[in-house]
Amino acid sequence: MPKLALLGGERAIPEEMPEPGRVSFAEAFARHMGVEYALLGSCGTSALICALAGAGVGCGDEVIVPSFTWIASAGAILRVNAIPIFADIDPRTFCLDPEDVKKKITDQTKAILPVDIYGHPASIPELMKIAEEHNLMVVEDAAQATGAQINGKYVGSLSHVTEFSFSGKPLASTSGGVMTTNDREIYERAMLFGTHPATLHGAITIPKFRKYTTFGLTGDRHTMDSRAQDYAYEQLQTLDARNNARIANANYLTEELSELDGITPPYVKPGYKHVYHYYTCLYDEEKFGVPRDKFVEALRAEGLNVGPYVDGAYHMGGKDVHAGPLHHRAIYQELNVYGHGCPFTCPYHKGGPPKYEIGSLPATEEIIKKEFSLSQPDISAPNSRGQMKQYVEVIRKVIDNIDELRD
């Protein structure tokens, strides 16, 4: 008769046996991206909040982030009671400009939060060098860039901590997100912040964190449900093949649209793999003499599913209202998120609340007036070269008839 484990015998169930679903997908994702740790979240935003918390970002800290992005990139900073400091973008890649990042660093800066917008990686090697020089963390928002690479290495393995989203993204599931890191302390701190206490026992190995394992830090449960994990696991097996098919379609579009004066197709930095969550072009309104929105309206009338992304127009009160870059929006102009000025007036932040001045980010404010995008489904398989030719024909048709659109 086997001896009881309680009395020194072997366990009936091996300690290393993974929990079905949750652990297997997290481990598979980490292996695919070439990182040590992956922590699942209920969505990309929840994973980004955990990433910031894991990096030690908190009250009074400043985090440098682009204004040319989805609202949650900066909103996650507010959720950990830190303060977004907006920096300008590279007008070619639409990602953070490392030179402007340098100008925004203060003695209160805790982290840099680059966004791999549209699926093109930010300049992570340059930003990591800046971070090292100033003792900062790089918390990367790769929500739109699962499978993107820099010099052959996957995004998610190059920064201190990275977040991905699975909601309608290159790796799509019904919901969910993930945080990746090679730093055990970041991983465990993030677990304490966003993992249900029942799953913490045995997972926390760093002595200073063990006292929190009974209930975690907040009781939040930033977890991904098992069905979403199962679906994401299957999507992971074909991620690179699907990305490569989309890239082939995008390359064809770029080859054709490069011949059209007044339309600038996406730029891809040498050594970078762009996975095209959006295929984003720039429109030269000065050349055509027709507003960008009128041009987009004409494309839509021809059946092309296209429009601005960051400046996405919302139909309100019978007219389109443009959102503008983040620093133009009400919460940053009014400094009002939680009431009473918090977190902008946090007593741990020296020098008073930040000033989010309109006109302070010239590249951002110029590009947002020019961009228009085809979305991921429109350029992904099973759409093929035939559909891409139709898209080009539509754009050519509208340009050939541009005189008819002038007032």
PDB file of C-alpha atoms in Angstrom, residues 119-296:
ATOM      1  CA  GLY A 119       0.418  46.291 -35.819  1.00  0.00           C
ATOM      2  CA  HIS A 120       3.733  48.081 -36.469  1.00  0.00           C
ATOM      3  CA  PRO A 121       6.129  47.680 -33.512  1.00  0.00           C
ATOM      4  CA  ALA A 122       7.289  50.815 -31.749  1.00  0.00           C
ATOM      5  CA  SER A 123      11.028  51.565 -31.605  1.00  0.00           C
ATOM      6  CA  ILE A 124      11.524  49.216 -28.662  1.00  0.00           C
ATOM      7  CA  PRO A 125      15.341  48.876 -28.877  1.00  0.00           C
ATOM      8  CA  GLU A 126      15.784  52.665 -28.762  1.00  0.00           C
ATOM      9  CA  LEU A 127      13.197  53.051 -25.998  1.00  0.00           C
ATOM     10  CA  MET A 128      14.795  50.291 -23.916  1.00  0.00           C
ATOM     11  CA  LYS A 129      18.126  52.095 -24.188  1.00  0.00           C
ATOM     12  CA  ILE A 130      16.515  55.347 -23.017  1.00  0.00           C
ATOM     13  CA  ALA A 131      14.819  53.470 -20.169  1.00  0.00           C
ATOM     14  CA  GLU A 132      18.105  51.933 -19.074  1.00  0.00           C
ATOM     15  CA  GLU A 133      19.798  55.341 -19.022  1.00  0.00           C
ATOM     16  CA  HIS A 134      17.041  56.809 -16.826  1.00  0.00           C
ATOM     17  CA  ASN A 135      16.141  53.739 -14.718  1.00  0.00           C
ATOM     18  CA  LEU A 136      12.643  53.474 -16.212  1.00  0.00           C
ATOM     19  CA  MET A 137      10.337  50.599 -17.117  1.00  0.00           C
ATOM     20  CA  VAL A 138       9.072  49.978 -20.659  1.00  0.00           C
ATOM     21  CA  VAL A 139       5.467  48.745 -20.525  1.00  0.00           C
ATOM     22  CA  GLU A 140       4.559  47.914 -24.119  1.00  0.00           C
ATOM     23  CA  ASP A 141       1.003  48.005 -25.480  1.00  0.00           C
ATOM     24  CA  ALA A 142       1.030  45.394 -28.252  1.00  0.00           C
ATOM     25  CA  ALA A 143      -2.752  44.946 -28.309  1.00  0.00           C
ATOM     26  CA  GLN A 144      -2.792  45.225 -32.109  1.00  0.00           C
ATOM     27  CA  ALA A 145       0.528  43.519 -32.813  1.00  0.00           C
ATOM     28  CA  THR A 146       0.436  39.844 -31.810  1.00  0.00           C
ATOM     29  CA  GLY A 147       3.049  38.105 -33.935  1.00  0.00           C
ATOM     30  CA  ALA A 148       4.861  41.284 -34.982  1.00  0.00           C
ATOM     31  CA  GLN A 149       8.647  41.146 -34.834  1.00  0.00           C
ATOM     32  CA  ILE A 150      11.771  43.271 -34.593  1.00  0.00           C
ATOM     33  CA  ASN A 151      14.884  41.754 -36.163  1.00  0.00           C
ATOM     34  CA  GLY A 152      13.374  38.278 -35.992  1.00  0.00           C
ATOM     35  CA  LYS A 153      12.264  38.451 -32.346  1.00  0.00           C
ATOM     36  CA  TYR A 154       8.626  38.574 -31.359  1.00  0.00           C
ATOM     37  CA  VAL A 155       7.109  41.662 -29.827  1.00  0.00           C
ATOM     38  CA  GLY A 156       6.498  40.738 -26.201  1.00  0.00           C
ATOM     39  CA  SER A 157      10.013  39.458 -25.630  1.00  0.00           C
ATOM     40  CA  LEU A 158      11.858  42.773 -26.036  1.00  0.00           C
ATOM     41  CA  SER A 159      10.449  45.150 -23.402  1.00  0.00           C
ATOM     42  CA  HIS A 160      10.220  44.802 -19.622  1.00  0.00           C
ATOM     43  CA  VAL A 161       6.553  43.827 -19.848  1.00  0.00           C
ATOM     44  CA  THR A 162       4.087  43.670 -22.737  1.00  0.00           C
ATOM     45  CA  GLU A 163       0.314  43.455 -23.095  1.00  0.00           C
ATOM     46  CA  PHE A 164      -1.694  41.833 -25.894  1.00  0.00           C
ATOM     47  CA  SER A 165      -5.420  41.831 -26.656  1.00  0.00           C
ATOM     48  CA  PHE A 166      -7.459  38.993 -28.157  1.00  0.00           C
ATOM     49  CA  SER A 167     -10.649  40.924 -28.935  1.00  0.00           C
ATOM     50  CA  GLY A 168     -10.854  41.186 -32.724  1.00  0.00           C
ATOM     51  CA  LYS A 169      -7.076  41.300 -33.029  1.00  0.00           C
ATOM     52  CA  PRO A 170      -4.498  39.281 -35.060  1.00  0.00           C
ATOM     53  CA  LEU A 171      -4.893  36.499 -32.490  1.00  0.00           C
ATOM     54  CA  ALA A 172      -8.633  36.655 -31.926  1.00  0.00           C
ATOM     55  CA  SER A 173     -10.804  35.003 -29.315  1.00  0.00           C
ATOM     56  CA  THR A 174     -14.174  35.732 -27.773  1.00  0.00           C
ATOM     57  CA  SER A 175     -12.426  37.892 -25.172  1.00  0.00           C
ATOM     58  CA  GLY A 176      -9.213  38.062 -23.207  1.00  0.00           C
ATOM     59  CA  GLY A 177      -5.715  39.446 -23.125  1.00  0.00           C
ATOM     60  CA  VAL A 178      -2.289  38.517 -21.819  1.00  0.00           C
ATOM     61  CA  MET A 179       0.742  40.102 -20.192  1.00  0.00           C
ATOM     62  CA  THR A 180       4.233  38.767 -20.948  1.00  0.00           C
ATOM     63  CA  THR A 181       7.526  39.363 -19.159  1.00  0.00           C
ATOM     64  CA  ASN A 182      10.891  37.786 -18.393  1.00  0.00           C
ATOM     65  CA  ASP A 183      10.938  39.399 -14.941  1.00  0.00           C
ATOM     66  CA  ARG A 184       9.647  37.171 -12.132  1.00  0.00           C
ATOM     67  CA  GLU A 185       9.002  40.113  -9.798  1.00  0.00           C
ATOM     68  CA  ILE A 186       6.853  41.912 -12.382  1.00  0.00           C
ATOM     69  CA  TYR A 187       4.972  38.671 -12.998  1.00  0.00           C
ATOM     70  CA  GLU A 188       4.258  37.952  -9.340  1.00  0.00           C
ATOM     71  CA  ARG A 189       3.302  41.529  -8.482  1.00  0.00           C
ATOM     72  CA  ALA A 190       0.877  41.528 -11.425  1.00  0.00           C
ATOM     73  CA  MET A 191      -0.578  38.217 -10.219  1.00  0.00           C
ATOM     74  CA  LEU A 192      -1.217  39.683  -6.777  1.00  0.00           C
ATOM     75  CA  PHE A 193      -2.957  42.651  -8.371  1.00  0.00           C
ATOM     76  CA  GLY A 194      -5.175  40.812 -10.825  1.00  0.00           C
ATOM     77  CA  THR A 195      -5.472  37.099 -10.043  1.00  0.00           C
ATOM     78  CA  HIS A 196      -8.158  35.532  -7.883  1.00  0.00           C
ATOM     79  CA  PRO A 197      -6.684  34.651  -4.455  1.00  0.00           C
ATOM     80  CA  ALA A 198      -7.647  30.989  -4.839  1.00  0.00           C
ATOM     81  CA  THR A 199      -5.042  30.601  -7.595  1.00  0.00           C
ATOM     82  CA  LEU A 200      -2.182  32.368  -5.782  1.00  0.00           C
ATOM     83  CA  HIS A 201      -1.188  29.615  -3.355  1.00  0.00           C
ATOM     84  CA  GLY A 202       1.991  27.982  -4.599  1.00  0.00           C
ATOM     85  CA  ALA A 203       2.362  30.474  -7.459  1.00  0.00           C
ATOM     86  CA  ILE A 204       4.021  33.206  -5.388  1.00  0.00           C
ATOM     87  CA  THR A 205       7.687  32.417  -4.739  1.00  0.00           C
ATOM     88  CA  ILE A 206       9.208  35.794  -3.825  1.00  0.00           C
ATOM     89  CA  PRO A 207       9.347  36.030   0.000  1.00  0.00           C
ATOM     90  CA  LYS A 208       8.222  39.676   0.284  1.00  0.00           C
ATOM     91  CA  PHE A 209       5.008  38.854  -1.627  1.00  0.00           C
ATOM     92  CA  ARG A 210       4.000  35.716   0.280  1.00  0.00           C
ATOM     93  CA  LYS A 211       2.136  37.590   2.997  1.00  0.00           C
ATOM     94  CA  TYR A 212      -0.384  38.732   0.358  1.00  0.00           C
ATOM     95  CA  THR A 213      -1.245  35.301  -1.040  1.00  0.00           C
ATOM     96  CA  THR A 214      -4.284  34.705   1.169  1.00  0.00           C
ATOM     97  CA  PHE A 215      -6.391  37.400  -0.490  1.00  0.00           C
ATOM     98  CA  GLY A 216      -4.135  39.088  -3.050  1.00  0.00           C
ATOM     99  CA  LEU A 217      -3.853  42.875  -3.088  1.00  0.00           C
ATOM    100  CA  THR A 218      -7.286  44.014  -4.245  1.00  0.00           C
ATOM    101  CA  GLY A 219      -9.450  40.955  -4.818  1.00  0.00           C
ATOM    102  CA  ASP A 220      -9.716  41.846  -8.516  1.00  0.00           C
ATOM    103  CA  ARG A 221     -10.061  38.970 -10.926  1.00  0.00           C
ATOM    104  CA  HIS A 222      -8.493  39.871 -14.261  1.00  0.00           C
ATOM    105  CA  THR A 223      -8.797  36.381 -15.717  1.00  0.00           C
ATOM    106  CA  MET A 224      -9.685  34.872 -19.098  1.00  0.00           C
ATOM    107  CA  ASP A 225     -12.508  32.335 -19.217  1.00  0.00           C
ATOM    108  CA  SER A 226     -11.687  28.781 -20.255  1.00  0.00           C
ATOM    109  CA  ARG A 227     -13.642  28.793 -23.519  1.00  0.00           C
ATOM    110  CA  ALA A 228     -11.867  31.954 -24.660  1.00  0.00           C
ATOM    111  CA  GLN A 229      -8.558  30.275 -23.819  1.00  0.00           C
ATOM    112  CA  ASP A 230      -9.443  27.173 -25.823  1.00  0.00           C
ATOM    113  CA  TYR A 231     -10.327  29.248 -28.865  1.00  0.00           C
ATOM    114  CA  ALA A 232      -7.206  31.397 -28.504  1.00  0.00           C
ATOM    115  CA  TYR A 233      -5.046  28.269 -28.217  1.00  0.00           C
ATOM    116  CA  GLU A 234      -6.301  27.049 -31.590  1.00  0.00           C
ATOM    117  CA  GLN A 235      -5.760  30.505 -33.110  1.00  0.00           C
ATOM    118  CA  LEU A 236      -2.186  30.515 -31.809  1.00  0.00           C
ATOM    119  CA  GLN A 237      -1.352  27.447 -33.907  1.00  0.00           C
ATOM    120  CA  THR A 238      -2.027  29.360 -37.146  1.00  0.00           C
ATOM    121  CA  LEU A 239      -1.082  32.879 -36.033  1.00  0.00           C
ATOM    122  CA  ASP A 240       2.029  33.289 -38.163  1.00  0.00           C
ATOM    123  CA  ALA A 241       0.437  31.775 -41.267  1.00  0.00           C
ATOM    124  CA  ARG A 242      -2.569  34.094 -41.005  1.00  0.00           C
ATOM    125  CA  ASN A 243      -0.359  37.112 -40.361  1.00  0.00           C
ATOM    126  CA  ASN A 244       1.800  36.240 -43.370  1.00  0.00           C
ATOM    127  CA  ALA A 245      -1.251  35.949 -45.632  1.00  0.00           C
ATOM    128  CA  ARG A 246      -2.392  39.405 -44.483  1.00  0.00           C
ATOM    129  CA  ILE A 247       1.101  40.812 -45.013  1.00  0.00           C
ATOM    130  CA  ALA A 248       1.082  39.482 -48.597  1.00  0.00           C
ATOM    131  CA  ASN A 249      -2.199  41.300 -49.250  1.00  0.00           C
ATOM    132  CA  ALA A 250      -0.841  44.458 -47.623  1.00  0.00           C
ATOM    133  CA  ASN A 251       2.338  44.313 -49.696  1.00  0.00           C
ATOM    134  CA  TYR A 252       0.264  44.153 -52.876  1.00  0.00           C
ATOM    135  CA  LEU A 253      -1.808  47.151 -51.795  1.00  0.00           C
ATOM    136  CA  THR A 254       1.350  49.100 -50.984  1.00  0.00           C
ATOM    137  CA  GLU A 255       2.888  48.286 -54.362  1.00  0.00           C
ATOM    138  CA  GLU A 256      -0.219  49.520 -56.189  1.00  0.00           C
ATOM    139  CA  LEU A 257      -1.071  52.527 -54.016  1.00  0.00           C
ATOM    140  CA  SER A 258       2.509  53.794 -54.097  1.00  0.00           C
ATOM    141  CA  GLU A 259       1.804  54.790 -57.700  1.00  0.00           C
ATOM    142  CA  LEU A 260      -1.011  57.144 -56.662  1.00  0.00           C
ATOM    143  CA  ASP A 261       0.174  60.690 -56.057  1.00  0.00           C
ATOM    144  CA  GLY A 262      -1.472  62.033 -52.899  1.00  0.00           C
ATOM    145  CA  ILE A 263      -1.924  58.660 -51.161  1.00  0.00           C
ATOM    146  CA  THR A 264       0.867  57.464 -48.853  1.00  0.00           C
ATOM    147  CA  PRO A 265       0.654  53.742 -47.976  1.00  0.00           C
ATOM    148  CA  PRO A 266       1.993  52.367 -44.670  1.00  0.00           C
ATOM    149  CA  TYR A 267       5.699  52.630 -43.953  1.00  0.00           C
ATOM    150  CA  VAL A 268       7.516  49.617 -42.489  1.00  0.00           C
ATOM    151  CA  LYS A 269      10.760  50.236 -40.640  1.00  0.00           C
ATOM    152  CA  PRO A 270      13.662  48.036 -41.856  1.00  0.00           C
ATOM    153  CA  GLY A 271      13.942  44.863 -39.778  1.00  0.00           C
ATOM    154  CA  TYR A 272      10.378  45.236 -38.476  1.00  0.00           C
ATOM    155  CA  LYS A 273       7.447  42.907 -39.181  1.00  0.00           C
ATOM    156  CA  HIS A 274       4.149  44.804 -39.432  1.00  0.00           C
ATOM    157  CA  VAL A 275       1.097  42.538 -38.954  1.00  0.00           C
ATOM    158  CA  TYR A 276      -1.484  45.078 -40.209  1.00  0.00           C
ATOM    159  CA  HIS A 277      -4.283  45.075 -37.680  1.00  0.00           C
ATOM    160  CA  TYR A 278      -5.143  48.122 -39.749  1.00  0.00           C
ATOM    161  CA  TYR A 279      -3.792  49.049 -43.169  1.00  0.00           C
ATOM    162  CA  THR A 280      -3.447  52.803 -42.728  1.00  0.00           C
ATOM    163  CA  CYS A 281      -2.758  55.332 -45.468  1.00  0.00           C
ATOM    164  CA  LEU A 282      -2.302  59.101 -45.423  1.00  0.00           C
ATOM    165  CA  TYR A 283      -4.452  61.338 -47.616  1.00  0.00           C
ATOM    166  CA  ASP A 284      -3.104  64.618 -49.020  1.00  0.00           C
ATOM    167  CA  GLU A 285      -6.038  67.006 -48.760  1.00  0.00           C
ATOM    168  CA  GLU A 286      -3.987  69.909 -50.093  1.00  0.00           C
ATOM    169  CA  LYS A 287      -3.260  68.057 -53.332  1.00  0.00           C
ATOM    170  CA  PHE A 288      -6.795  66.862 -53.956  1.00  0.00           C
ATOM    171  CA  GLY A 289      -8.664  69.930 -52.719  1.00  0.00           C
ATOM    172  CA  VAL A 290     -11.266  67.699 -51.077  1.00  0.00           C
ATOM    173  CA  PRO A 291     -11.573  67.074 -47.313  1.00  0.00           C
ATOM    174  CA  ARG A 292     -10.425  63.681 -46.062  1.00  0.00           C
ATOM    175  CA  ASP A 293     -13.898  62.917 -44.743  1.00  0.00           C
ATOM    176  CA  LYS A 294     -15.494  63.591 -48.136  1.00  0.00           C
ATOM    177  CA  PHE A 295     -12.946  61.306 -49.796  1.00  0.00           C
ATOM    178  CA  VAL A 296     -13.678  58.566 -47.248  1.00  0.00           C
TER     179      VAL A 296
END
